[in-house]
């Protein structure tokens, strides 16, 4: 039986870019679970989720439910589920072989997720406009309207330029440096040494977004690739065999 | 050879109260490393650290070095070291039996430390004055002066009362609820199931501070003991055999 992974399409090379969906895709590929991606444009998420009975993941500022990608449908259990960590927990329980939370580390992996994303705060002013420019027209209209409302400025204005850009990139580099220190604590390629786990998938999910959205040949990706002795490129390369998009 | 653990004394029952020093004490007891506590009052820390060659752990707001408890001296290696996580790393490398970072989890345990303490933000307005009131006179004068300057009010005013106290305790309970969720992810008594690790020592270090400073019979500790099905009392009780103060 083939799991359905609901993900957001784009015009970027390779199509898949959502970091949260990438986390789930890495888990599915790592566990060798057959799956098929179903691409959903932003304006279609809410109606489709309601039709399928997929729960919202949070509430918007105005109190309305927020329906988000990724989601999965597992025909072998009849389960529909959203939110990447919830999905990861479900997949670990249902398909426990090749664990992503080895040695009972779920309670440690979850805080790592929070700490890692909090280190990315300087990234959003760059990546949000860059995502907008890479979406298909129907998603682009929706994304631009909602993000320009929440940021209070146009995507083009939001994108840092000149000295501001240099300062923001430096902040991002410094923040990633803290994660590099964590990686440097083991001799293996993964955060848990020789054992791949959810933490590496979280890191690879966000880095893959950066690589896909800016493009592999972009100055942005070339910069990040050189930071911290090439740590971030290695983090993606270590998961190369699990990056197939089907 | 006996390690020296430098810790802060108090008038509280059991004497030891510093959460950071408790973390190190738990590690020493858990690993079965012989040690002896040397008690240092607040105003004596800086001069003693300088004399022993122990590094400062951070910089104060005015840029001067900040010397902190705990510190250790290991006569078998000649090492003097401060800062609880650095000490824990050193002890793990030097005395690797009964690991506190099992299965290469140091890179995961470290972020847990940050996430756990960030959940305690509501605690400090209660515990800072309560610590002050339990210190020996020479430390009390020093602690009161420095803390009243940084909080901008007297210890007596800082301590929440009435509705403010109820609201702050509710916030602390809610924040600890997030950590309770992490614990609930495994069936064992520890965050990593049946395996005790640094994360449990971090949690027990702060809870022991609360229990010692307010007192085991206090309303404060009785309240916390009942939260989340007794999770926090259990967290300390699970480490009972490692709480000997020598």
XYZ file of C-alpha atoms in Angstrom:
492
model
C 0.000 0.000 0.000
C 1.297 3.411 -0.973
C 1.185 6.392 1.390
C 0.091 9.722 -0.092
C 2.304 12.691 0.831
C 0.613 16.055 0.261
C 3.216 18.669 -0.636
C 3.482 22.152 -2.169
C 4.721 22.405 -5.781
C 6.917 25.149 -7.231
C 8.747 26.291 -10.345
C 12.085 25.524 -8.647
C 14.297 22.770 -10.001
C 13.171 19.532 -8.356
C 9.766 21.016 -7.506
C 9.673 20.063 -3.770
C 10.833 22.853 -1.456
C 8.702 22.903 1.751
C 11.083 22.096 4.640
C 8.333 20.458 6.700
C 7.333 18.258 3.751
C 10.995 17.470 3.118
C 11.286 16.168 6.684
C 8.437 13.730 6.042
C 9.831 12.748 2.634
C 13.244 12.023 4.168
C 11.550 9.848 6.805
C 9.534 7.937 4.185
C 12.603 7.358 1.997
C 14.798 6.456 4.969
C 12.271 3.932 6.242
C 11.708 2.619 2.702
C 7.953 3.174 2.908
C 6.306 3.329 -0.552
C 4.682 6.715 -1.111
C 3.493 9.042 -3.839
C 3.493 12.848 -3.697
C 0.241 14.661 -4.388
C 0.904 18.318 -5.161
C -1.460 20.883 -3.656
C -1.369 24.610 -4.429
C -1.706 26.999 -1.450
C -5.277 28.202 -2.157
C -6.518 24.590 -2.355
C -5.142 23.343 0.997
C -7.989 24.406 3.281
C -10.829 22.973 1.193
C -8.984 19.719 0.512
C -8.029 19.239 4.176
C -11.650 19.844 5.239
C -12.891 17.381 2.611
C -10.377 14.741 3.712
C -10.913 15.435 7.434
C -7.321 16.531 8.098
C -7.023 18.630 11.268
C -5.669 22.175 11.315
C -2.230 22.528 12.907
C -2.642 25.889 14.651
C -4.846 28.975 14.844
C -4.253 32.120 12.786
C -3.899 35.524 14.449
C -7.620 36.111 13.893
C -8.545 32.805 15.532
C -9.427 30.890 12.351
C -7.939 27.384 11.933
C -4.689 27.142 9.953
C -4.394 24.182 7.583
C -0.853 23.358 6.547
C 1.343 21.167 4.360
C 2.593 18.474 4.767
C -0.097 15.902 5.360
C -0.202 12.183 4.695
C -2.806 9.526 3.995
C -1.913 5.977 4.966
C -4.336 3.587 3.215
C -3.136 0.631 5.342
C -4.529 2.243 8.504
C -6.961 4.792 7.041
C -5.114 7.578 8.886
C -4.986 11.178 7.613
C -2.479 13.312 9.496
C -0.812 16.742 9.275
C 2.192 18.449 10.971
C 5.616 16.995 10.304
C 6.533 15.933 13.852
C 3.151 14.281 14.411
C 3.558 12.484 11.094
C 7.083 11.402 12.049
C 5.807 10.028 15.376
C 3.022 8.170 13.590
C 5.404 6.684 11.009
C 7.849 5.636 13.757
C 5.096 3.836 15.677
C 3.532 2.229 12.614
C 6.803 1.399 10.804
C 9.351 1.022 13.621
C 12.133 -0.496 11.488
C 15.082 1.838 10.774
C 14.092 4.172 13.619
C 14.346 7.953 13.298
C 14.142 8.362 17.093
C 16.733 5.697 18.013
C 17.406 4.802 21.662
C 14.225 6.487 22.889
C 15.377 9.966 21.870
C 12.036 11.466 20.801
C 11.965 13.633 23.960
C 15.404 15.000 23.011
C 14.825 15.269 19.253
C 11.757 17.439 19.663
C 13.549 20.275 21.546
C 16.355 20.099 18.956
C 13.763 20.892 16.291
C 12.733 24.042 18.212
C 16.299 25.145 18.887
C 17.349 24.627 15.281
C 14.483 26.624 13.793
C 14.968 29.427 16.335
C 18.497 29.731 14.951
C 17.060 30.397 11.484
C 15.296 33.663 12.389
C 17.579 35.718 10.123
C 16.701 33.510 7.172
C 13.024 34.326 6.799
C 13.428 37.844 5.380
C 15.488 36.322 2.573
C 13.680 33.078 1.966
C 10.077 34.278 2.195
C 10.328 36.551 -0.893
C 12.513 33.971 -2.643
C 9.843 31.310 -2.073
C 7.172 33.695 -3.362
C 9.102 34.227 -6.605
C 9.397 30.463 -7.159
C 5.755 29.488 -6.657
C 3.312 28.676 -9.442
C 0.996 31.617 -10.258
C -2.022 30.403 -8.277
C 0.057 29.848 -5.110
C 2.117 32.975 -5.689
C -0.980 35.213 -5.544
C -2.126 33.579 -2.297
C 1.321 33.506 -0.686
C 2.093 37.124 -1.595
C -1.210 38.414 -0.206
C -0.968 36.541 3.108
C 2.777 37.150 3.678
C 2.688 40.817 2.659
C -0.133 41.278 5.166
C 1.757 39.546 7.992
C 5.133 41.218 7.243
C 3.476 44.590 6.534
C 5.501 45.190 3.343
C 5.949 43.897 -0.186
C 8.064 40.815 -0.779
C 10.431 42.949 -2.865
C 10.919 45.403 0.029
C 11.276 42.652 2.615
C 14.244 41.018 0.852
C 17.395 42.464 2.544
C 19.771 44.397 0.283
C 23.223 45.972 0.558
C 24.631 46.343 4.069
C 21.426 44.983 5.635
C 21.821 41.803 3.588
C 25.451 41.401 4.654
C 24.502 41.894 8.316
C 21.602 39.419 8.143
C 23.712 36.734 6.428
C 26.372 37.210 9.104
C 23.727 36.682 11.795
C 22.519 33.514 10.091
C 26.072 32.230 9.861
C 26.660 32.927 13.546
C 23.401 31.194 14.515
C 24.241 28.132 12.418
C 27.633 28.162 14.118
C 25.887 27.145 17.343
C 24.454 24.085 15.606
C 27.866 23.363 14.080
C 29.247 23.184 17.638
C 26.650 20.521 18.476
C 27.643 18.488 15.401
C 31.318 18.841 16.285
C 30.683 16.994 19.558
C 30.659 13.627 17.782
C 33.092 12.097 15.343
C 30.425 10.675 13.040
C 28.663 12.375 10.146
C 25.373 12.634 12.056
C 24.386 14.464 15.235
C 24.289 11.077 16.978
C 27.634 10.020 15.525
C 27.169 7.155 13.066
C 23.421 6.993 13.609
C 21.110 9.036 11.410
C 18.151 10.478 13.322
C 15.321 13.010 13.139
C 17.700 15.874 14.055
C 19.691 15.339 10.835
C 16.448 15.190 8.885
C 15.331 18.511 10.406
C 18.624 20.160 9.452
C 18.557 18.662 5.953
C 14.925 19.700 5.466
C 15.689 23.395 5.969
C 18.955 23.292 4.054
C 17.263 21.592 1.122
C 14.710 24.409 1.104
C 17.549 26.938 0.898
C 19.291 25.013 -1.890
C 16.126 24.444 -3.917
C 14.658 27.948 -3.527
C 17.855 29.923 -4.229
C 19.163 27.311 -6.653
C 22.286 25.181 -6.413
C 24.288 27.659 -8.499
C 23.181 30.749 -6.574
C 25.579 32.934 -4.645
C 23.450 32.298 -1.542
C 23.867 28.530 -1.657
C 27.531 28.767 -2.637
C 28.102 30.937 0.464
C 26.338 28.620 2.875
C 28.127 25.628 1.341
C 31.475 27.046 2.490
C 30.415 27.924 6.043
C 31.708 25.835 8.971
C 34.016 23.669 6.872
C 31.223 22.722 4.512
C 29.042 21.356 7.337
C 25.722 22.288 5.698
C 26.466 20.854 2.286
C 27.658 17.663 4.005
C 24.427 17.516 6.031
C 22.449 17.354 2.793
C 24.926 15.086 1.010
C 24.751 12.608 3.911
C 21.038 12.180 3.161
C 21.442 12.113 -0.628
C 20.097 8.585 -1.018
C 16.896 9.604 0.762
C 16.119 12.689 -1.326
C 14.254 11.027 -4.182
C 10.964 12.761 -4.950
C 8.251 10.343 -6.056
C 42.011 10.769 44.096
C 39.120 12.946 45.190
C 37.637 15.653 42.981
C 36.849 18.991 44.616
C 33.406 20.407 43.811
C 33.101 24.122 44.562
C 29.517 24.931 45.540
C 27.486 27.689 47.231
C 26.356 27.090 50.835
C 23.062 28.222 52.375
C 20.950 28.079 55.522
C 18.479 25.767 53.735
C 18.060 22.191 54.931
C 20.695 20.104 53.175
C 22.811 23.192 52.415
C 23.327 22.608 48.626
C 20.854 24.496 46.454
C 22.599 25.786 43.267
C 20.955 24.000 40.315
C 24.131 24.132 38.216
C 26.180 22.649 41.068
C 23.468 20.020 41.602
C 23.857 18.938 37.987
C 27.570 18.321 38.558
C 26.929 16.595 41.914
C 24.393 14.268 40.290
C 26.929 13.427 37.580
C 29.691 12.725 40.137
C 27.408 10.535 42.263
C 25.947 8.759 39.212
C 29.410 7.982 37.863
C 30.613 6.997 41.327
C 33.540 9.429 41.222
C 34.907 10.279 44.700
C 34.522 13.980 45.444
C 34.335 16.437 48.288
C 32.372 19.698 48.330
C 34.207 22.908 49.144
C 31.741 25.642 50.086
C 32.394 29.135 48.726
C 30.376 32.220 49.665
C 29.377 34.569 46.813
C 31.820 37.430 47.641
C 34.756 34.982 47.671
C 34.188 33.371 44.253
C 36.042 35.875 42.052
C 39.232 36.024 44.120
C 39.375 32.262 44.609
C 38.766 31.537 40.902
C 41.506 33.996 39.931
C 43.871 32.440 42.454
C 43.114 28.903 41.188
C 43.145 29.950 37.516
C 39.511 29.040 36.849
C 38.131 30.828 33.786
C 35.123 33.143 33.879
C 31.977 31.711 32.254
C 30.553 34.875 30.688
C 30.804 38.661 30.670
C 28.703 40.911 32.871
C 26.593 43.719 31.370
C 29.463 46.149 32.025
C 31.944 43.885 30.225
C 33.757 42.562 33.309
C 34.327 38.788 33.542
C 31.706 36.809 35.460
C 33.039 34.005 37.685
C 30.451 31.399 38.637
C 29.770 28.283 40.684
C 30.092 25.359 40.133
C 33.714 24.593 39.458
C 35.769 21.469 39.943
C 39.382 20.535 40.548
C 40.453 17.089 39.422
C 43.805 16.237 41.088
C 44.295 13.188 38.825
C 44.579 15.434 35.749
C 45.318 18.808 37.370
C 42.291 20.299 35.626
C 40.330 23.246 37.069
C 37.050 23.837 35.240
C 33.848 25.873 35.590
C 30.369 25.847 33.938
C 28.212 22.777 34.488
C 27.929 21.555 30.880
C 31.673 21.944 30.303
C 32.315 20.045 33.515
C 29.857 17.330 32.471
C 31.616 16.983 29.103
C 34.991 16.778 30.836
C 33.770 14.142 33.315
C 32.195 12.100 30.503
C 35.458 12.077 28.535
C 37.669 11.405 31.553
C 35.339 8.909 33.269
C 33.325 7.374 30.404
C 31.767 4.523 32.434
C 28.046 4.937 33.206
C 27.629 7.576 30.485
C 25.455 10.635 30.966
C 25.354 11.284 27.197
C 24.532 7.700 26.132
C 24.375 6.759 22.437
C 26.188 9.902 21.324
C 23.408 12.224 22.485
C 25.487 15.187 23.662
C 24.370 17.219 20.614
C 20.744 16.530 21.573
C 21.128 16.893 25.352
C 22.611 20.371 25.071
C 19.581 21.938 23.315
C 17.314 20.198 25.854
C 19.136 22.118 28.582
C 18.339 25.426 26.818
C 14.720 24.526 26.153
C 14.145 23.366 29.725
C 15.571 26.497 31.338
C 13.664 28.755 28.919
C 10.506 27.105 30.279
C 11.420 28.259 33.784
C 11.222 32.005 33.062
C 8.219 32.452 35.405
C 10.171 30.890 38.247
C 12.887 33.508 38.709
C 10.715 36.213 40.291
C 9.799 33.702 43.008
C 13.034 31.861 43.469
C 15.485 34.788 43.362
C 14.122 36.432 46.543
C 13.624 33.012 48.151
C 17.293 32.176 47.469
C 18.328 35.536 48.923
C 16.447 34.817 52.160
C 18.178 31.431 52.525
C 21.786 32.538 52.032
C 24.324 32.991 54.803
C 24.760 36.663 55.809
C 27.959 37.303 53.817
C 26.441 35.894 50.593
C 23.043 37.446 51.277
C 24.509 40.983 51.290
C 26.315 40.345 47.980
C 23.382 38.560 46.313
C 20.837 41.181 47.393
C 22.971 44.068 46.119
C 23.694 42.521 42.720
C 20.184 41.127 42.125
C 18.360 44.236 43.314
C 20.478 46.221 40.876
C 19.749 43.903 37.943
C 15.998 43.523 38.707
C 15.659 47.221 39.623
C 13.659 46.518 42.798
C 14.000 45.015 46.263
C 13.816 41.258 46.668
C 10.705 41.731 48.807
C 8.965 43.710 46.042
C 10.061 41.298 43.321
C 8.418 38.270 44.948
C 4.945 37.938 43.290
C 1.952 38.213 45.596
C -1.820 37.764 45.354
C -3.257 37.530 41.838
C 0.168 38.112 40.273
C 1.524 35.100 42.149
C -1.385 32.912 41.009
C -0.870 33.999 37.387
C 2.895 33.403 37.505
C 2.527 29.942 39.029
C -0.045 29.076 36.357
C 2.463 30.139 33.681
C 5.168 27.987 35.242
C 2.799 25.020 35.372
C 1.881 25.486 31.716
C 5.553 25.757 30.712
C 6.485 22.621 32.642
C 3.550 20.944 30.904
C 5.530 21.146 27.662
C 8.373 19.208 29.277
C 5.869 16.747 30.714
C 4.733 16.027 27.144
C 8.331 15.159 26.213
C 8.584 12.761 29.163
C 5.252 11.187 28.266
C 6.724 10.091 24.920
C 8.510 7.155 26.536
C 7.271 4.469 28.877
C 10.317 4.549 31.146
C 10.981 6.788 34.141
C 13.621 8.817 32.266
C 13.466 11.035 29.200
C 15.290 8.280 27.291
C 13.006 5.567 28.667
C 14.933 3.257 30.995
C 18.206 5.121 30.497
C 19.144 7.960 32.822
C 20.890 10.812 31.014
C 21.978 14.443 31.341
C 18.444 15.679 30.544
C 17.064 14.041 33.700
C 19.938 15.515 35.690
C 19.133 18.993 34.342
C 15.479 18.626 35.313
C 16.352 17.224 38.746
C 18.922 19.995 39.329
C 16.339 22.762 38.986
C 13.626 20.871 40.856
C 15.998 20.163 43.721
C 16.707 23.899 43.915
C 12.959 24.568 44.200
C 12.513 21.873 46.853
C 15.539 22.956 48.907
C 14.948 26.721 48.705
C 11.214 26.710 49.440
C 11.488 23.683 51.737
C 9.926 20.249 51.341
C 6.949 21.204 53.526
C 6.271 24.507 51.772
C 3.053 25.212 49.904
C 5.168 25.935 46.813
C 6.782 22.491 46.733
C 3.537 20.738 47.665
C 1.874 22.445 44.676
C 4.569 21.501 42.180
C 4.609 17.943 43.541
C 1.017 17.462 42.416
C 1.408 18.930 38.922
C 1.382 16.608 35.888
C 0.560 13.470 37.863
C 3.483 13.995 40.206
C 6.005 14.107 37.357
C 8.357 16.559 39.067
C 8.517 14.792 42.406
C 9.153 11.532 40.519
C 11.957 13.179 38.541
C 13.774 13.920 41.801
C 12.865 10.617 43.442
C 14.274 8.726 40.424
C 17.670 10.265 41.218
C 17.409 9.829 44.981
C 20.405 7.516 45.225
C 22.575 10.138 43.540
C 21.644 13.087 45.774
C 24.151 12.487 48.579
C 26.052 15.661 49.472
C 29.647 14.951 50.486
